Every structure is written in C-alpha cells, then in structure tokens.
Amino acid sequence: MRARLIRLLLAGLACVTLAACAELQLEPDPPAPAPQVAIRTTPPPAPPVCPAPAPASREARESALSASRAASVSGSWFDLRAQGLSSWNDLRTPLQRSLAFLESRPAGTEAVRRGCFRPTWGQLAESARELLELLPRLDAEPQLLAERFLWLAVQPGPVMTAYYTPEIPASLTRRKGYEYPLYGPPPELAQADELGMLPAWPGAAPEGPARGASDSATGTLAGRGLEIAWARDPLDVFFMQVEGSGILRLPDGRHKTAQYAASNGRRFRSLGDILAERGLLAPEQRSRKAVRRFFRDNPHMARELMAENRRFVFFRLDDGPPVGALGKPLTPFVSVATDPNLLPLGSVLILEAEAPDPSGRGTRRIRGPVLPQDVGSAIKGARLDFYMGEGGAVEEAADRVKNRVTAYMLLSKSALVRGSR
C-alpha cells in the first residue's frame, strides 16, 4: 500500500519535482533576476541545503518522500503571538476569505505558470480547505503541517517590505484648513487604453504628447466634481496614495475609509528617491520621517516635487475596514501583498522574518502563516509586502522594514496526487 501511495505521489509530482530538494528555475519578469522555487522535504527550523539541480533516481525520490512523511514540525518553532494570534484557530476568518476567492476561480486553470511549477486554482483551494479543517488540531499537533503539505521554498528568499493604513484628518467638504483633495476616478479612466489618456498628479507636466487627450484629462483633475474629501496636509494625501487606502478622521469625530478604486497606471517614484536624486536628502536618509521633516521645513517645494511622481491613485469612500485585492478586510501581521505571477492570491505561506514592533519596543520574530491577499504596483518578483495595521503608530515601524526573509508555499500533498478538480 505504501509503495502504491509513493508511486501515485510521484506521478502527481512528475512536473513539480525535478530532484529531491532541487530548485525549479522560474521564468523571470525582465529586468528582475529569475527567482526560483525549491521543494524542501523537511520544513524549518532546519531546512536542507539544496544541491544543484539534477535528475534524481527513483530510489532517491522515494527516500525523500518517505523522509518528508516522517518529518515533524516543533510547536515551539511557531510564534503565533508575534502575529497577534493566540491560536491557529484565529486564522480561520482570514483563511476563509482566501478560500472564498480560490473557490471563485476555475479549478482546472493554472494559478501560476513558472517553468514546470504550475499549480491550479483547484489545488490551491484544496490546500486552503485542508488547512482550514486542520486548524483545531494544529495547536496540539503542528507536525500535521509537515505530514499533509509540501513546503515549497521561494528562492532566493524574497525581500520583505511593509505597508499600513494611514489615518489622517480630513473633511468631506472643502473648508478652512482642509484644502488638499482626494479624488474619485474620472469617467474617462474606464475607456483609457493609452498612457496619454490617463490623468497624472494635478500640476504635473505632460509626459510627451497627449495623443489627443483633453487638457482636463492629462493636466489636472480640479474643478470637475471628482473630489470626494479634503485633507489638511498634502503629504498625507501623497502617502495615502502610496499605501493605497486610508482612514479619514472627520471634524465631527466620525471615520470614513478611503478605499483604493483605481490608478492611472503610471510609474511610481517615491519622494525619498526624488529628494535624494536632487541632493536634498542623503541616500541613507530617505525614510518617511525624514521626508516629512524636509517638507515641514520647505513647504514651498511640496507641489513641485510631488508632481515628479506621476502615479496617481483614485479612491472611493465607505464605512468598512480597509480591504485588499480580494475585496476583503486585511488582517494585520497575516495579510501580505505579493506578485501574483509568482505567489498567487489566496495561497498559503509560512514566513520566517523579523519586523519592528509598532510599539517601538524591539522587534517581532515572525514564524507563522501569512496569506497573499493583496497586490502592489511595486511588488514584483520575489517580493513580499507585509501588512502591519492601521494608524500613525504603525507608520514608522512599517517604513523600517526591508530585509530578505524565508518563505514557503504550502501545497496539500493529496491535492497534488488527485490533481485539480
């Protein structure tokens, strides 16, 4: 029976496994270097060192699979409390959101195609479904993660940054002290199929010929009734554009959420980079805190320099929490933004990383599950953007995150044996 199971598993993994612990070359998105995915037969804390890719014998593969079944994960390795989770059961709601998305996709269609690595949406859904069923047991039996799932290591380890949801003072109407607008999407955005048809930052100079677009579409958004709220500080508007959403704290104490609605599709340039290129900030001092300090001392330069970033985000207002690309609320220290061409939305990852504690007291050692539930224009290839929550207290911590981390995608062994449904 065991021999038959091994043969079935080998057949199901014929495309995925080139060798025990071998690396699978992924087709890159130029000009980024090609990331790789390696199959690890033993999960952390001591993942094996992979040899150079080479065809493995049947005996070697069967031995590796047997070792994988026998592998165990120590419960002490995981640190769910660092993610605000008291139990694996706390993952239920965010995981259900991912599963709902996966079940809405065509089961037999490839979720990602990277060389020979081509899991289907059905296989990802079955993996999430199996994990959901195991959650009540994982506090006592964490070894089930090794017994039931393959751990696919993203190599080289992805670079992790972080993002958050800013909270800013704003008004739904223009009034004294609230002079900087947030815009809803203009109607021509839905029909735009050329860069010249997309509006840039108000006041930005056109990028080359406008290709017949009207001045109101390419030069400015003002005066068209597209304003949905007004902020007190232009930097607050800019950084809300960067983060993709925000909480508006209104003068009467109420709160509204500015959700991402659309963008103009143009290339993003950070204010830190713009200031450094002009020699106004040292390259090593491009933090958001330093940028705020610069514009506090030089407010007359804000409009000119912000206009050098031509990417513009449009918002819509609602009363709900911030949502990601799944259209569902994000979970701090669990939700991540990824490049869906490498790590599909809805998939399940195990992350080993360090992140600053938002309280300012040291760092958190992250060793636990994270869920790709968002995307970002700058998140391409082997990148993760870690969602850290809401409010100004998180801003400085999120701004300090940039380091290479270890990440594994979990795929159900039984899903791979049965194939997509």
XYZ file of C-alpha atoms in Angstrom, residues 10-380:
371
model
C 5.476 10.585 -7.718
C 3.148 10.601 -10.693
C 1.288 13.615 -9.357
C 4.545 15.432 -8.746
C 6.199 14.488 -12.035
C 6.075 18.060 -13.300
C 6.895 19.714 -9.966
C 9.772 17.579 -8.680
C 12.957 17.532 -10.704
C 15.076 16.192 -7.842
C 14.906 15.748 -4.131
C 15.486 19.271 -2.782
C 16.219 20.548 -6.297
C 15.468 24.089 -7.355
C 12.949 24.858 -10.060
C 14.043 27.668 -12.363
C 11.270 30.244 -12.719
C 10.812 32.342 -15.822
C 11.657 35.921 -14.775
C 9.764 39.102 -15.426
C 12.561 41.196 -17.019
C 14.594 43.006 -15.921
C 14.352 41.353 -12.473
C 16.585 38.300 -11.908
C 14.803 34.982 -12.148
C 13.509 33.805 -8.765
C 13.447 30.078 -8.058
C 11.237 27.743 -6.138
C 12.779 24.780 -4.397
C 10.958 21.821 -2.936
C 12.084 21.235 0.631
C 11.384 17.800 2.011
C 11.955 18.999 5.575
C 10.315 22.174 6.924
C 12.098 24.681 9.172
C 13.751 25.285 11.570
C 16.499 23.388 9.748
C 15.636 23.250 6.027
C 18.060 21.183 3.964
C 20.638 22.751 1.720
C 19.693 22.041 -1.863
C 22.248 20.698 -4.310
C 22.498 21.949 -7.863
C 19.511 20.864 -9.970
C 19.976 17.387 -11.339
C 17.672 14.488 -12.230
C 17.205 12.219 -9.228
C 16.855 8.481 -9.292
C 13.566 6.827 -8.365
C 15.216 5.461 -5.208
C 16.361 8.930 -4.156
C 12.924 10.445 -4.737
C 11.139 7.635 -2.858
C 13.570 8.047 0.043
C 12.975 11.809 0.114
C 9.207 11.350 0.096
C 9.392 8.864 2.957
C 11.529 11.315 4.937
C 9.011 14.045 4.202
C 6.152 11.956 5.611
C 8.130 11.253 8.755
C 9.217 14.882 9.254
C 7.724 16.790 12.137
C 7.380 20.456 12.974
C 8.085 21.530 16.528
C 5.259 23.532 18.043
C 7.809 25.790 19.705
C 9.175 26.857 16.307
C 5.998 28.782 15.502
C 5.335 32.059 17.292
C 1.737 32.961 16.561
C 1.644 35.571 19.316
C 4.074 37.725 17.334
C 1.317 37.948 14.709
C -1.416 38.778 17.196
C -2.770 35.217 17.076
C -3.431 33.299 20.276
C -4.172 30.052 18.451
C -4.186 28.528 14.982
C -7.968 28.854 15.198
C -7.545 32.639 14.974
C -6.511 32.127 11.358
C -9.983 30.829 10.468
C -11.617 34.082 9.303
C -8.758 35.373 7.097
C -8.230 31.874 5.684
C -11.935 31.593 4.845
C -11.621 34.848 2.905
C -8.762 33.397 0.873
C -10.648 30.157 0.286
C -13.741 32.021 -0.950
C -11.560 33.746 -3.546
C -9.896 30.484 -4.601
C -13.260 28.741 -4.975
C -14.407 31.548 -7.286
C -11.617 30.716 -9.752
C -11.835 27.980 -12.430
C -10.488 24.895 -10.650
C -8.684 23.392 -13.627
C -6.913 26.602 -14.662
C -3.280 27.200 -13.725
C -2.976 29.739 -10.934
C 0.630 30.482 -11.839
C 2.998 29.256 -14.529
C 6.675 29.361 -13.665
C 8.542 26.838 -15.741
C 7.412 23.441 -14.502
C 5.689 24.856 -11.425
C 2.022 25.130 -12.443
C -0.407 24.615 -9.560
C -4.079 25.002 -10.431
C -6.637 27.108 -8.620
C -8.297 23.853 -7.619
C -5.114 22.594 -5.966
C -4.667 25.871 -4.093
C -8.300 25.756 -2.966
C -7.942 22.180 -1.732
C -4.766 23.159 0.126
C -6.541 26.051 1.880
C -9.570 23.859 2.598
C -7.420 21.141 4.171
C -5.577 23.678 6.311
C -8.910 25.144 7.430
C -10.060 21.685 8.541
C -6.804 21.125 10.451
C -6.814 24.423 12.382
C -8.485 22.990 15.545
C -5.740 20.351 15.766
C -2.638 22.391 14.990
C -2.058 23.869 18.450
C -1.520 20.328 19.746
C -0.328 18.681 16.508
C 1.756 21.161 14.477
C 3.536 18.213 12.829
C 0.446 17.823 10.643
C 1.771 20.705 8.550
C 4.750 18.542 7.590
C 2.731 15.372 7.156
C -0.028 16.843 4.976
C 1.726 19.583 2.984
C 4.715 20.073 0.730
C 6.769 23.116 1.700
C 7.934 24.944 -1.419
C 10.693 27.426 -0.627
C 10.848 30.681 -2.563
C 14.464 31.131 -3.618
C 16.219 33.438 -3.460
C 14.454 34.469 -0.276
C 12.051 37.320 -1.049
C 12.746 40.872 0.040
C 10.110 41.944 2.554
C 8.839 45.480 2.942
C 5.764 46.568 4.896
C 2.720 48.750 4.457
C -0.110 50.036 6.608
C -3.330 52.048 6.511
C -2.722 55.691 7.441
C -5.263 57.658 9.443
C -5.448 61.349 8.559
C -7.616 64.358 9.466
C -9.973 65.169 6.590
C -13.305 66.708 5.707
C -15.953 65.578 3.237
C -16.359 69.202 2.147
C -13.805 71.893 1.429
C -13.423 74.211 4.390
C -10.787 76.339 6.065
C -7.754 74.222 6.850
C -8.836 71.395 4.518
C -7.516 72.365 1.105
C -5.996 69.223 -0.446
C -8.398 66.951 -2.345
C -8.727 63.197 -2.629
C -10.263 62.222 -5.971
C -12.628 59.572 -7.180
C -11.861 58.029 -10.587
C -12.717 60.183 -13.626
C -15.109 58.660 -16.159
C -12.509 58.577 -18.951
C -10.366 56.210 -16.878
C -12.594 53.282 -17.838
C -12.066 53.969 -21.560
C -8.357 54.867 -21.391
C -6.145 52.458 -23.301
C -3.148 54.748 -23.771
C -0.841 56.386 -21.260
C -1.669 59.824 -22.609
C -5.348 59.354 -21.769
C -4.643 58.922 -18.059
C -4.536 61.884 -15.673
C -1.335 62.480 -13.739
C -0.814 64.338 -10.493
C -2.566 67.721 -10.584
C 0.017 70.183 -11.806
C 2.308 67.591 -13.351
C 3.720 68.391 -16.764
C 2.563 66.076 -19.578
C 4.774 63.073 -20.381
C 5.236 63.585 -24.092
C 2.322 64.080 -26.484
C -1.139 63.698 -25.019
C -2.324 61.731 -28.101
C -5.498 63.746 -28.456
C -6.476 63.756 -24.800
C -8.064 66.923 -23.487
C -6.193 69.196 -21.107
C -8.646 68.341 -18.342
C -7.749 64.655 -18.637
C -3.966 64.959 -18.767
C -3.089 68.110 -16.864
C -5.419 68.411 -13.869
C -8.411 66.889 -12.090
C -9.504 70.059 -10.348
C -12.888 71.651 -10.931
C -14.610 68.552 -12.313
C -16.570 67.493 -9.243
C -14.364 64.454 -8.660
C -13.317 65.486 -5.150
C -14.580 63.043 -2.509
C -12.779 64.503 0.538
C -10.294 67.198 1.547
C -7.177 66.754 3.682
C -5.197 69.214 5.759
C -1.728 68.122 4.628
C -0.623 67.359 1.042
C 1.884 64.820 2.379
C -0.968 62.890 3.980
C -2.600 62.670 0.557
C 0.639 61.574 -1.072
C 1.348 58.824 1.455
C -2.246 57.626 1.281
C -1.685 57.272 -2.457
C 1.411 55.193 -1.723
C -0.387 52.895 0.735
C -3.481 52.579 -1.432
C -6.111 53.324 1.210
C -6.622 55.292 4.391
C -8.885 56.142 7.305
C -10.325 59.675 7.277
C -10.855 61.210 10.712
C -13.617 63.773 10.186
C -14.096 67.012 12.183
C -17.219 65.628 13.926
C -15.317 62.571 15.173
C -16.675 60.119 12.619
C -14.436 57.972 10.445
C -14.635 57.101 6.768
C -12.463 54.713 4.815
C -10.891 55.835 1.548
C -10.613 52.539 -0.343
C -8.481 52.039 -3.439
C -10.634 52.473 -6.563
C -8.177 52.744 -9.482
C -4.853 54.178 -10.572
C -3.592 55.924 -13.683
C -1.120 53.098 -14.302
C 1.958 55.287 -14.428
C 5.317 54.570 -12.847
C 5.669 55.339 -9.137
C 8.586 57.371 -7.762
C 8.990 57.762 -4.022
C 9.547 61.181 -2.504
C 12.635 59.838 -0.753
C 14.167 58.902 -4.105
C 13.201 62.238 -5.665
C 14.775 64.184 -2.820
C 17.929 62.045 -2.870
C 18.340 62.424 -6.641
C 18.158 66.192 -6.258
C 20.716 66.142 -3.466
C 18.159 67.388 -0.943
C 18.420 64.272 1.235
C 21.306 61.882 1.750
C 20.585 58.464 0.165
C 20.713 56.804 3.582
C 18.170 59.287 4.983
C 15.198 58.605 2.725
C 12.830 57.475 5.464
C 9.295 58.764 5.596
C 10.121 60.555 8.827
C 12.982 62.422 7.106
C 10.740 63.265 4.134
C 8.097 64.739 6.442
C 10.743 66.787 8.224
C 12.086 68.138 4.924
C 8.684 69.333 3.714
C 7.825 70.759 7.105
C 10.921 72.933 6.703
C 10.362 73.560 2.953
C 6.603 73.608 2.324
C 7.013 75.764 -0.800
C 8.696 72.832 -2.587
C 5.973 70.254 -1.915
C 3.848 70.721 -5.032
C 6.796 70.781 -7.447
C 8.489 67.678 -6.029
C 5.352 65.611 -5.554
C 4.462 66.263 -9.200
C 7.588 64.326 -10.228
C 5.784 61.166 -9.206
C 3.265 60.665 -11.984
C 1.417 57.724 -10.464
C -1.982 58.716 -9.088
C -4.460 56.660 -7.061
C -8.198 57.288 -7.008
C -10.390 56.419 -4.041
C -13.942 55.570 -3.089
C -15.481 56.156 0.342
C -17.184 53.593 2.535
C -17.662 52.755 6.211
C -15.889 49.404 6.238
C -12.350 48.360 7.124
C -9.517 48.617 4.589
C -9.670 45.848 2.000
C -7.078 44.222 -0.220
C -7.128 42.852 -3.740
C -9.590 40.110 -2.716
C -12.119 42.793 -1.784
C -11.982 41.512 1.811
C -10.600 43.085 5.008
C -6.875 42.796 5.598
C -5.520 41.156 8.765
C -2.501 42.833 10.405
C 0.604 40.624 10.557
C -1.172 37.961 8.469
C -2.097 39.544 5.123
C 0.692 40.159 2.617
C 0.852 41.694 -0.845
C 2.662 39.584 -3.440
C 3.306 39.385 -7.146
C 0.510 37.023 -8.257
C 2.695 35.873 -11.143
C 4.903 34.186 -8.537
C 2.815 33.743 -5.381
C -0.891 33.603 -6.289
C -3.574 35.405 -4.343
C -5.263 33.016 -1.933
C -2.256 30.739 -1.486
C -0.855 29.907 1.962
C 2.694 30.775 3.020
C 4.823 30.137 6.082
C 7.041 33.129 6.806
C 10.206 33.409 8.870
C 11.164 37.059 9.297
C 11.792 39.912 11.694
C 9.728 43.090 11.849
C 9.842 46.132 14.156
C 7.227 46.112 16.885
C 4.795 49.016 16.244
C 5.026 49.842 19.957
C 8.678 50.785 19.410
C 9.860 48.070 21.790
C 12.312 45.982 19.799
C 11.393 43.562 17.032
C 8.986 40.708 16.486
C 10.230 37.355 15.274
C 7.623 36.218 12.753
C 7.409 32.433 12.372
C 3.988 31.514 11.151
C 1.340 31.612 8.424
C 0.774 34.573 6.122
C -1.823 34.902 3.383
C -1.349 36.649 -0.005
C -4.463 38.838 -0.079
C -3.228 41.993 -1.780
C -1.056 43.267 -4.624
C 1.011 46.392 -5.249
C 2.437 48.177 -8.269
C 5.959 47.921 -6.829
C 5.614 44.316 -5.641
C 7.182 42.333 -8.469
